[in-house]
Amino acid sequence: MRYAALTAVMRRVQPEDPDQGRKRPMSMGRPGHTVRAADLSRTASATPGEALPPTVAAQWAGRRLHVITWGGATPPVGLPASVAHHTAPASIGWAATICLFAQIELQHQPQRARVALDSLADAGRYKYKTHPHAPFWWLRQAQGAASPRRRVVHRAFDQLALGSFNEKLVIESIRVAGSLSRVEIAERTGLTPQAVSRITRNLLTTGFLVADERRSTGKGKPRVPLRLRPDAACAIGIHVDPEMITHVLVDLCGNVRGKRCLPVTAEGDPQTFLEWMTRTTAQAVDAAGPLGANLLGVGVAAPGPLDTREGLLLNPPLWAGWGEFPLRDELNRMLKVPVLLEKDATAAAIGEQWLGAGDNSDFVYLYLGAGAGSGAFLNGDVYRGASGNAGEFGELTAYALGRITPEGGPEMVPECAPMSAVVTKAREAGLTIGDSEFMYDAVCAAATDGDPRAVGAIRDVARVVARGAVAMTDLYDTDLMIVGGPAVPPEVAELYLAEISAAVNRFPMARRLRTVRVTYSTLSASAAAVGAAAGVFHAAFAPRLRTHSGAAV
């Protein structure tokens, strides 16, 4: 999904040259290395024979630089003598190559890569809007350069009464990093080496951790990285949506081991859907084999409003006849395992923090599907609000746009139901769409092919949603916004992200003090279902302290 979203940006940066029938050339490099994803330090697109900017040429003088050109083009002039020139066939294309580098880097150092690739995407959007036919230059920040402010992470406590907290702290540190040695765990958590040794030994014995191959750090004994064992635990995630019920089984490392879907009809009754969820859960657990024996619980995500304390759906928009339905208790009774109920956008935020693009920053998750909602991860935990309904999006959007009823309240904003609004606008623009359940998919396919009516419909909806995103940015004062959900498939993600990024960096009151990074959800269409499963992991393993009154510390 990240590959597809970045490809959309890169294709717009340098479209095919109709006069020459090929992509314009691009060069890149880093001193002392053949270029690979983690070493991508500079990219440039220039016409054959064009000189590098003097500051860039001076920066690389005396250093080893690898330059790649595509389609037989000559490299830029004025390159340092240490440059090695490589020619790639035109059939590959520089945009696809950049995206391939991105995939490799996302695998090996995902947190740094996401920040860098979002910066590259922002540069591409700016260039496309301001200088669509000019050469494209982007200098990547060096390691150690300014980066977004991070929240203060949990630190360890060595009292015996807090052993469970410290154990969860170790699990959390390894989960975020992917793998860590014992020395690195101690550095990140503040635990003593003895405490780390004791905790990791217990976690290795119980099977929560496994040891990777030793790695040398130069001097001294090679370190042994530890990582989570995927089969150590699993959780079920169920997303109850107006159009589809999605059921997934997710292992401890976020791999979706099984997925099943059931189309929703207005005639469906609660018992029928509950029986399907129960039957599907049993089938998924059986199909998972030994992993299924380590089921921690079931998470359910549903549109608001919800009563999360009592586990009630409150007159859900998908089934008007359900009324106030005790979904959590009914599922708990039928499945005989712990069941958590969460608002869908909140579940998506938990999923991104545990399994996706969340990187220990505070962030807002903008969830776009049949409706529009938001979730927030603040100060190390998900923010639910007093009733579990924090982040309702539509009313903020209405106020931001001045759409007020005669009584002074917010109007319903059609664009806050993005999928139906896009279809309506595309039809009004003259795009022919059938009446099947795949109407939105048809508009997205047309937009991918460049149909201006489809592109315009998505942009119109995205601009309205973006004004609500501005309100969320002002409200929470965060510098990271993640966008995903069923309405944002990879092929049209750039249309949404470009409008939202422009708005949240133009209109907020504190725009001079922060730059908001807008990034694409790693989970996207499955965010709510996978996030519901991640909520079970979060409840079991997130390092949180509570006072005697139950308040978080």
Coordinates of C-alpha atoms in Angstrom, one line a residue:
M1 CA 0.0 0.0 0.0
R2 CA 2.9 2.4 0.8
Y3 CA 4.4 1.5 -2.6
A4 CA 1.2 2.3 -4.5
A5 CA 0.6 5.6 -2.6
L6 CA 4.2 6.8 -3.2
T7 CA 4.1 5.7 -6.9
A8 CA 1.0 8.0 -7.4
V9 CA 3.1 10.9 -6.1
M10 CA 6.1 10.2 -8.2
R11 CA 4.2 9.7 -11.4
R12 CA 2.7 13.2 -11.0
V13 CA 6.1 14.7 -10.3
Q14 CA 7.6 13.8 -13.7
P15 CA 4.9 12.6 -16.2
E16 CA 6.0 11.0 -19.4
D17 CA 7.5 13.4 -21.9
P18 CA 5.2 13.3 -25.0
D19 CA 7.9 14.7 -27.3
Q20 CA 10.5 12.1 -26.4
G21 CA 8.3 9.2 -25.4
R22 CA 10.2 8.4 -22.3
K23 CA 10.6 9.4 -18.7
R24 CA 12.9 12.3 -18.0
P25 CA 16.2 11.2 -16.3
M26 CA 16.8 11.2 -12.6
S27 CA 20.0 11.0 -10.6
M28 CA 20.7 10.0 -7.1
G29 CA 23.5 9.0 -4.8
R30 CA 25.4 9.0 -1.5
P31 CA 29.1 9.2 -0.8
G32 CA 30.9 5.8 -0.6
H33 CA 28.0 3.6 -1.5
T34 CA 26.1 2.1 -4.3
V35 CA 22.6 3.5 -3.9
R36 CA 20.2 1.3 -2.0
A37 CA 17.0 2.3 -0.1
A38 CA 18.5 3.2 3.2
D39 CA 21.2 5.3 1.5
L40 CA 18.9 7.4 -0.6
S41 CA 20.2 10.9 0.1
R42 CA 19.4 13.0 -2.9
T43 CA 17.2 12.7 -5.9
A44 CA 17.0 14.9 -8.9
S45 CA 15.2 15.0 -12.3
A46 CA 16.9 17.1 -14.9
T47 CA 16.9 17.4 -18.7
P48 CA 20.0 15.9 -20.5
G49 CA 23.1 18.0 -20.1
E50 CA 21.6 20.3 -17.4
A51 CA 24.0 21.4 -14.6
L52 CA 23.6 20.5 -11.0
P53 CA 22.9 23.5 -8.7
P54 CA 26.3 24.9 -7.5
T55 CA 25.5 24.2 -3.9
V56 CA 24.8 20.5 -4.6
A57 CA 27.9 20.1 -6.8
A58 CA 30.0 21.6 -4.1
Q59 CA 28.4 19.4 -1.4
W60 CA 29.5 16.2 -3.3
A61 CA 32.9 17.4 -4.5
G62 CA 35.6 14.9 -3.5
R63 CA 33.1 12.3 -2.5
R64 CA 32.1 9.1 -4.3
L65 CA 28.7 9.5 -6.0
H66 CA 26.7 7.1 -8.0
V67 CA 24.4 8.6 -10.7
I68 CA 21.7 6.7 -12.5
T69 CA 20.0 7.9 -15.7
W70 CA 17.2 6.3 -17.5
G71 CA 16.4 5.8 -21.2
G72 CA 19.9 6.5 -22.6
A73 CA 19.9 10.1 -21.3
T74 CA 23.1 11.9 -20.6
P75 CA 23.8 12.7 -17.0
P76 CA 23.9 16.3 -15.7
V77 CA 27.0 18.3 -16.4
G78 CA 29.4 19.5 -13.8
L79 CA 29.5 16.3 -11.8
P80 CA 32.5 15.7 -9.5
A81 CA 35.2 13.6 -10.9
S82 CA 34.5 10.8 -8.4
V83 CA 31.1 10.1 -10.0
A84 CA 30.3 6.7 -11.3
H85 CA 27.6 6.8 -14.0
H86 CA 25.1 3.9 -14.4
T87 CA 22.5 3.6 -17.2
A88 CA 19.2 1.9 -16.6
P89 CA 16.8 0.9 -19.4
A90 CA 13.8 3.2 -20.0
S91 CA 11.4 0.3 -19.3
I92 CA 12.2 0.4 -15.6
G93 CA 11.4 4.1 -14.9
W94 CA 12.9 6.2 -12.1
A95 CA 9.6 6.5 -10.2
A96 CA 9.3 2.7 -9.9
T97 CA 12.9 2.5 -8.8
I98 CA 12.4 5.1 -6.1
C99 CA 9.4 3.1 -4.8
L100 CA 11.4 -0.1 -4.9
F101 CA 14.1 1.6 -2.7
A102 CA 11.3 2.7 -0.4
Q103 CA 10.0 -0.8 0.0
I104 CA 13.5 -2.0 1.0
E105 CA 14.0 0.8 3.4
L106 CA 10.6 0.4 5.0
Q107 CA 11.5 -3.2 5.8
H108 CA 14.8 -2.4 7.4
Q109 CA 14.3 0.9 9.2
P110 CA 10.6 1.6 9.0
Q111 CA 10.3 4.6 11.4
R112 CA 13.1 6.6 9.8
A113 CA 11.9 5.6 6.3
R114 CA 8.3 6.8 6.8
V115 CA 9.5 10.3 7.9
A116 CA 11.8 10.5 4.9
L117 CA 9.3 9.2 2.4
D118 CA 6.6 11.5 3.6
S119 CA 9.1 14.4 3.1
L120 CA 9.8 13.2 -0.4
A121 CA 6.0 13.0 -1.1
D122 CA 5.5 16.5 0.3
A123 CA 8.3 17.8 -2.0
G124 CA 6.7 16.1 -4.9
R125 CA 3.3 17.7 -4.2
Y126 CA 4.8 21.1 -3.9
K127 CA 6.7 20.8 -7.1
Y128 CA 3.7 19.5 -9.0
K129 CA 1.6 22.5 -7.9
T130 CA 4.2 25.2 -8.3
H131 CA 6.7 24.2 -11.0
P132 CA 5.2 21.2 -12.9
H133 CA 7.8 21.2 -15.7
A134 CA 10.9 22.2 -13.7
P135 CA 13.6 19.7 -12.6
F136 CA 12.9 18.0 -9.3
W137 CA 15.4 18.3 -6.5
W138 CA 15.1 16.8 -3.0
L139 CA 17.7 16.7 -0.3
R140 CA 17.1 14.2 2.4
Q141 CA 17.8 15.2 6.0
A142 CA 20.9 13.7 7.4
Q143 CA 20.6 11.4 10.3
G144 CA 20.5 13.4 13.5
A145 CA 18.8 16.4 11.7
A146 CA 15.7 18.0 13.2
S147 CA 12.9 15.5 13.6
P148 CA 9.4 15.7 15.0
R149 CA 9.1 16.0 18.7
R150 CA 8.4 12.7 20.4
R151 CA 6.4 12.0 23.5
V152 CA 8.2 11.1 26.6
V153 CA 8.4 7.3 26.7
H154 CA 7.7 5.1 29.7
R155 CA 10.7 4.5 31.9
A156 CA 11.2 1.5 34.2
F157 CA 10.6 1.0 37.8
D158 CA 12.5 -1.7 39.7
Q159 CA 10.2 -2.3 42.6
L160 CA 9.0 -5.9 42.8
A161 CA 5.4 -4.8 42.8
L162 CA 5.9 -3.3 39.3
G163 CA 7.4 -6.4 37.8
S164 CA 4.4 -6.8 35.4
F165 CA 4.8 -3.2 34.2
N166 CA 8.5 -3.7 33.5
E167 CA 7.8 -6.9 31.6
K168 CA 5.3 -5.1 29.5
L169 CA 7.8 -2.3 29.0
V170 CA 10.3 -4.8 27.6
I171 CA 7.7 -6.2 25.2
E172 CA 6.7 -2.7 24.1
S173 CA 10.3 -1.7 23.4
I174 CA 11.0 -4.8 21.3
R175 CA 7.7 -4.4 19.5
V176 CA 8.4 -0.8 18.5
A177 CA 12.0 -1.5 17.3
G178 CA 11.4 -4.9 15.7
S179 CA 14.3 -6.5 17.5
L180 CA 16.7 -5.4 20.3
S181 CA 19.6 -6.8 22.2
R182 CA 19.6 -6.9 26.0
V183 CA 22.0 -3.9 26.1
E184 CA 19.7 -1.9 23.8
I185 CA 16.6 -2.8 25.9
A186 CA 18.4 -1.5 29.0
E187 CA 19.3 1.7 27.3
R188 CA 15.8 2.3 26.1
T189 CA 13.9 1.4 29.2
G190 CA 16.2 2.4 32.0
L191 CA 16.1 -1.0 33.5
T192 CA 19.2 -2.4 35.0
P193 CA 21.1 -5.1 33.0
Q194 CA 20.2 -7.6 35.7
A195 CA 16.5 -6.8 35.5
V196 CA 16.6 -7.0 31.7
S197 CA 18.3 -10.4 31.9
R198 CA 15.7 -11.8 34.3
I199 CA 12.7 -10.5 32.3
T200 CA 14.0 -11.6 28.9
R201 CA 14.9 -15.0 30.3
N202 CA 11.3 -15.4 31.5
L203 CA 9.9 -14.2 28.2
L204 CA 12.2 -16.6 26.3
T205 CA 11.1 -19.5 28.5
T206 CA 7.4 -18.8 28.1
G207 CA 7.8 -18.4 24.3
F208 CA 7.0 -14.7 24.0
L209 CA 10.4 -13.9 22.6
V210 CA 12.8 -15.7 20.3
A211 CA 16.5 -15.0 19.7
D212 CA 17.8 -13.9 16.2
E213 CA 21.3 -14.6 14.8
R214 CA 24.1 -12.9 16.7
R215 CA 25.3 -9.6 15.2
S216 CA 28.7 -8.1 15.6
T217 CA 29.0 -4.5 16.8
G218 CA 32.8 -4.3 16.4
K219 CA 34.5 -4.8 19.7
G220 CA 33.3 -7.2 22.3
K221 CA 31.0 -10.1 22.3
P222 CA 28.4 -10.2 19.5
R223 CA 24.9 -9.1 20.7
V224 CA 21.9 -11.4 20.4
P225 CA 18.8 -9.5 19.1
L226 CA 15.5 -10.6 20.6
R227 CA 12.1 -10.3 18.9
L228 CA 8.5 -11.2 19.5
R229 CA 7.4 -14.6 18.5
P230 CA 4.4 -14.3 16.2
D231 CA 2.8 -17.5 17.4
A232 CA 3.0 -16.5 21.1
A233 CA -0.5 -15.0 21.0
C234 CA -3.3 -14.0 18.6
A235 CA -6.5 -12.0 18.7
I236 CA -9.7 -11.8 16.7
G237 CA -10.8 -8.5 15.2
I238 CA -14.3 -7.9 14.0
H239 CA -15.4 -4.7 12.2
V240 CA -19.2 -4.1 12.1
D241 CA -19.7 -1.7 9.2
P242 CA -22.8 -0.5 7.4
E243 CA -21.9 -2.5 4.3
M244 CA -19.7 -5.3 5.4
I245 CA -18.7 -7.3 8.5
T246 CA -15.0 -8.1 8.4
H247 CA -13.4 -10.8 10.6
V248 CA -9.6 -11.2 10.9
L249 CA -7.3 -13.3 13.0
V250 CA -4.1 -11.5 13.8
D251 CA -0.9 -12.8 15.4
L252 CA 1.3 -11.0 17.9
C253 CA 3.4 -9.4 15.2
G254 CA 0.5 -8.0 13.3
N255 CA 0.3 -10.7 10.5
V256 CA -3.3 -11.3 9.4
R257 CA -3.6 -15.1 9.4
G258 CA -7.1 -15.3 8.2
K259 CA -9.8 -12.9 6.9
R260 CA -13.5 -13.4 6.2
C261 CA -16.2 -11.0 5.1
L262 CA -20.0 -11.0 5.2
P263 CA -22.1 -8.5 3.2
V264 CA -24.6 -6.6 5.3
T265 CA -28.3 -6.3 4.4
A266 CA -30.9 -4.1 6.0
E267 CA -33.0 -7.2 6.7
G268 CA -30.4 -8.9 8.8
D269 CA -31.3 -9.5 12.4
P270 CA -28.8 -9.5 15.4
Q271 CA -29.0 -13.2 16.0
T272 CA -28.0 -14.1 12.4
F273 CA -24.9 -11.9 12.5
L274 CA -23.9 -13.0 15.9
E275 CA -24.1 -16.6 14.9
W276 CA -21.9 -15.9 11.8
M277 CA -19.4 -14.1 14.0
T278 CA -19.4 -17.1 16.5
R279 CA -19.1 -19.7 13.7
T280 CA -16.4 -17.7 11.9
T281 CA -14.3 -17.3 15.0
A282 CA -14.4 -21.0 15.7
Q283 CA -13.3 -21.7 12.1
A284 CA -10.5 -19.2 12.2
V285 CA -9.2 -20.6 15.5
D286 CA -9.3 -24.1 14.2
A287 CA -7.5 -23.1 10.9
A288 CA -4.8 -21.4 12.8
G289 CA -3.6 -24.6 14.4
P290 CA -1.3 -24.2 17.5
L291 CA -1.6 -20.5 17.2
G292 CA -5.3 -20.7 17.8
A293 CA -4.7 -22.1 21.3
N294 CA -3.1 -18.8 22.3
L295 CA -6.2 -16.7 21.6
L296 CA -6.2 -13.7 24.0
G297 CA -9.7 -12.3 23.1
V298 CA -11.9 -10.7 20.6
G299 CA -12.0 -7.0 19.7
V300 CA -15.1 -5.5 18.0
A301 CA -15.0 -2.1 16.2
A302 CA -18.3 -0.4 15.2
P303 CA -19.4 3.1 14.2
G304 CA -20.4 5.4 17.0
P305 CA -22.2 6.4 19.1
L306 CA -21.4 3.5 21.4
D307 CA -21.7 3.0 25.1
T308 CA -18.3 1.3 25.6
R309 CA -18.7 0.9 29.4
E310 CA -21.8 -1.1 29.0
G311 CA -20.8 -2.6 25.6
L312 CA -23.9 -1.3 23.8
L313 CA -24.5 -0.3 20.2
L314 CA -26.8 2.8 20.4
N315 CA -29.2 2.7 17.5
P316 CA -26.5 1.8 14.9
P317 CA -27.0 3.4 11.5
L318 CA -26.5 0.0 9.8
W319 CA -29.5 -1.7 11.4
A320 CA -32.2 0.7 12.6
G321 CA -34.2 -2.1 14.1
W322 CA -31.5 -3.2 16.5
G323 CA -32.0 -0.3 18.9
E324 CA -29.7 -0.4 21.9
F325 CA -28.0 -3.8 21.4
P326 CA -25.7 -5.4 24.0
L327 CA -23.2 -6.6 21.4
R328 CA -20.3 -7.1 23.8
D329 CA -22.1 -9.2 26.4
E330 CA -23.9 -11.3 23.7
L331 CA -20.6 -12.1 22.0
N332 CA -19.0 -12.8 25.3
R333 CA -21.7 -15.2 26.2
M334 CA -21.6 -17.0 22.8
L335 CA -17.8 -17.1 22.4
K336 CA -16.8 -17.5 26.1
V337 CA -13.7 -15.4 25.6
P338 CA -13.0 -11.7 26.6
V339 CA -14.6 -9.2 24.2
L340 CA -13.7 -5.6 23.8
L341 CA -15.9 -3.0 22.1
E342 CA -14.3 0.0 20.5
K343 CA -15.4 2.8 18.1
D344 CA -14.0 2.0 14.6
A345 CA -11.8 5.1 14.3
T346 CA -10.4 4.6 17.8
A347 CA -9.7 0.9 16.9
A348 CA -7.9 2.1 13.8
A349 CA -5.7 4.4 15.8
I350 CA -4.7 1.6 18.2
G351 CA -3.9 -0.6 15.2
E352 CA -1.6 2.0 13.6
Q353 CA 0.2 2.5 16.9
W354 CA 0.7 -1.2 17.5
L355 CA 1.1 -2.6 13.9
G356 CA 1.3 0.3 11.5
A357 CA 2.7 3.8 11.0
G358 CA 2.4 5.0 14.6
D359 CA 6.0 5.6 15.8
N360 CA 5.7 6.6 19.5
S361 CA 4.5 10.1 18.4
D362 CA 1.2 11.6 19.4
F363 CA -1.0 11.4 16.3
V364 CA -4.6 11.7 15.0
Y365 CA -6.0 8.9 12.8
L366 CA -8.5 10.1 10.2
Y367 CA -10.7 7.2 9.3
L368 CA -12.7 7.5 6.1
G369 CA -15.2 4.9 5.0
A370 CA -19.0 4.9 4.8
G371 CA -18.6 7.8 7.3
A372 CA -15.7 9.9 8.6
G373 CA -14.3 9.6 12.1
S374 CA -11.1 10.1 14.0
G375 CA -9.1 8.5 16.7
A376 CA -6.2 9.9 18.7
F377 CA -3.2 8.4 20.4
L378 CA -1.9 10.9 23.0
N379 CA 0.7 10.7 25.8
G380 CA 1.3 7.0 25.2
D381 CA -2.3 5.8 25.1
V382 CA -5.4 5.9 23.0
Y383 CA -7.7 8.8 23.9
R384 CA -11.3 7.6 24.2
G385 CA -13.0 10.4 26.1
A386 CA -15.5 10.0 28.9
S387 CA -17.9 7.8 27.0
G388 CA -15.6 6.2 24.4
N389 CA -16.9 8.4 21.6
A390 CA -14.0 10.9 21.3
G391 CA -13.2 12.1 17.8
E392 CA -16.6 12.5 16.2
F393 CA -15.7 14.3 13.0
G394 CA -18.8 15.5 11.2
E395 CA -19.9 18.3 13.6
L396 CA -16.4 19.8 13.7
T397 CA -16.4 19.8 9.9
A398 CA -19.8 21.6 9.8
Y399 CA -18.6 24.3 12.1
A400 CA -15.4 24.8 10.2
L401 CA -17.3 25.3 7.0
G402 CA -20.0 27.5 8.6
R403 CA -22.8 25.0 7.9
I404 CA -25.2 25.8 10.7
T405 CA -28.9 25.0 11.2
P406 CA -31.4 27.8 12.0
E407 CA -31.2 26.7 15.6
G408 CA -27.5 27.2 15.6
G409 CA -26.4 23.6 15.6
P410 CA -24.2 21.8 13.0
E411 CA -25.7 20.6 9.7
M412 CA -25.2 17.2 8.4
V413 CA -22.2 17.4 6.0
P414 CA -22.7 15.0 3.0
E415 CA -19.0 14.8 2.4
C416 CA -18.5 13.2 5.8
A417 CA -19.9 10.1 4.2
P418 CA -17.0 10.1 1.7
M419 CA -17.9 7.0 -0.4
S420 CA -21.5 8.0 -1.2
A421 CA -20.5 11.6 -1.6
V422 CA -17.9 10.8 -4.2
V423 CA -20.3 8.6 -6.1
T424 CA -22.9 11.4 -6.1
K425 CA -20.5 14.1 -7.2
A426 CA -19.1 11.9 -10.0
R427 CA -22.5 11.2 -11.3
E428 CA -23.4 14.9 -11.2
A429 CA -20.2 15.6 -13.2
G430 CA -21.5 13.2 -15.9
L431 CA -19.6 10.0 -15.1
T432 CA -21.6 6.9 -15.9
I433 CA -21.7 4.5 -13.0
G434 CA -23.8 1.4 -12.5
D435 CA -26.0 0.7 -9.5
S436 CA -24.0 -2.2 -8.0
E437 CA -22.3 -2.3 -4.6
F438 CA -19.0 -1.5 -6.4
M439 CA -19.9 2.1 -7.5
Y440 CA -17.2 3.7 -5.4
D441 CA -14.6 1.2 -6.7
A442 CA -15.7 2.2 -10.2
V443 CA -15.1 5.9 -9.5
C444 CA -11.7 5.1 -8.0
A445 CA -10.8 3.1 -11.1
A446 CA -11.8 6.0 -13.3
A447 CA -9.7 8.4 -11.2
T448 CA -6.7 6.1 -11.5
D449 CA -7.1 6.2 -15.3
G450 CA -7.1 10.0 -15.1
D451 CA -10.8 10.7 -15.7
P452 CA -11.2 14.4 -14.6
R453 CA -14.8 13.9 -13.4
A454 CA -13.7 11.1 -11.0
V455 CA -10.6 13.0 -9.9
G456 CA -12.6 16.1 -9.3
A457 CA -15.3 14.3 -7.3
I458 CA -12.7 12.8 -5.0
R459 CA -10.8 16.1 -4.6
D460 CA -14.1 18.0 -3.8
V461 CA -14.8 15.5 -1.0
A462 CA -11.2 15.6 0.2
R463 CA -11.2 19.4 0.5
V464 CA -14.3 19.3 2.8
V465 CA -12.8 16.5 4.9
A466 CA -9.6 18.5 5.1
R467 CA -11.3 21.3 6.9
G468 CA -12.4 19.0 9.6
A469 CA -8.8 17.7 9.8
V470 CA -7.7 21.2 10.5
A471 CA -10.1 21.3 13.4
M472 CA -8.6 18.1 14.8
T473 CA -5.1 19.5 14.3
D474 CA -5.9 22.6 16.3
L475 CA -7.8 20.6 18.9
Y476 CA -5.0 18.1 19.7
D477 CA -1.9 20.1 18.6
T478 CA -0.3 17.1 17.0
D479 CA 2.3 17.0 14.2
L480 CA 1.3 13.6 12.7
M481 CA -1.9 12.7 10.9
I482 CA -2.5 9.2 9.5
V483 CA -5.2 8.8 6.9
G484 CA -6.8 5.5 6.0
G485 CA -10.0 3.5 5.8
P486 CA -12.1 1.8 3.1
A487 CA -12.6 5.1 1.3
V488 CA -8.8 5.5 0.8
P489 CA -7.5 2.7 -1.4
P490 CA -3.9 3.1 -2.5
E491 CA -4.6 4.2 -6.1
V492 CA -6.5 7.3 -4.9
A493 CA -4.8 7.9 -1.6
E494 CA -2.7 10.7 -3.0
L495 CA -5.8 12.7 -3.9
Y496 CA -6.9 12.7 -0.3
L497 CA -3.5 13.1 1.2
A498 CA -2.6 16.1 -1.0
E499 CA -5.7 18.1 0.0
I500 CA -5.5 17.2 3.7
S501 CA -1.7 18.0 3.9
A502 CA -2.2 21.4 2.2
A503 CA -5.1 22.3 4.6
V504 CA -3.5 21.2 7.9
N505 CA -0.3 23.1 7.1
R506 CA -2.1 26.3 5.9
F507 CA -5.1 27.0 8.2
P508 CA -4.3 26.0 11.8
M509 CA -3.5 28.7 14.3
A510 CA -0.1 27.3 15.3
R511 CA 1.0 26.6 11.7
R512 CA 4.2 28.6 12.2
L513 CA 5.2 26.4 15.1
R514 CA 4.8 23.0 13.6
T515 CA 4.7 21.2 10.3
V516 CA 2.0 18.4 10.2
R517 CA 3.2 15.3 8.5
V518 CA 0.3 13.6 6.7
T519 CA 1.0 9.9 6.0
Y520 CA -0.9 7.0 4.5
S521 CA -2.2 4.3 6.8
T522 CA -0.3 1.1 6.7
L523 CA -3.4 -0.8 7.5
S524 CA -5.9 1.3 5.4
A525 CA -9.0 -0.6 4.4
S526 CA -8.5 -3.2 7.1
A527 CA -7.6 -0.7 9.8
A528 CA -10.7 -1.0 11.9
A529 CA -10.8 -4.9 11.9
V530 CA -7.0 -5.2 12.5
G531 CA -7.2 -2.4 15.0
A532 CA -9.9 -4.2 16.9
A533 CA -7.5 -7.1 17.3
A534 CA -4.6 -4.8 18.2
G535 CA -6.9 -3.4 20.9
V536 CA -6.7 -6.8 22.6
F537 CA -2.9 -6.8 22.5
H538 CA -2.9 -3.2 23.7
A539 CA -5.0 -4.1 26.7
A540 CA -2.8 -7.1 27.5
F541 CA 0.7 -5.7 26.9
A542 CA 0.7 -1.9 26.9
P543 CA 2.8 -0.6 29.8
R544 CA 0.5 1.5 31.8
L545 CA 0.4 2.4 35.5
R546 CA -2.8 3.1 37.5
T547 CA -3.4 4.9 40.7
H548 CA -5.6 3.4 43.4
S549 CA -8.5 5.4 42.0
G550 CA -8.0 3.9 38.6
A551 CA -6.7 6.9 36.9
A552 CA -3.7 6.6 34.5
V553 CA -0.4 7.9 35.8

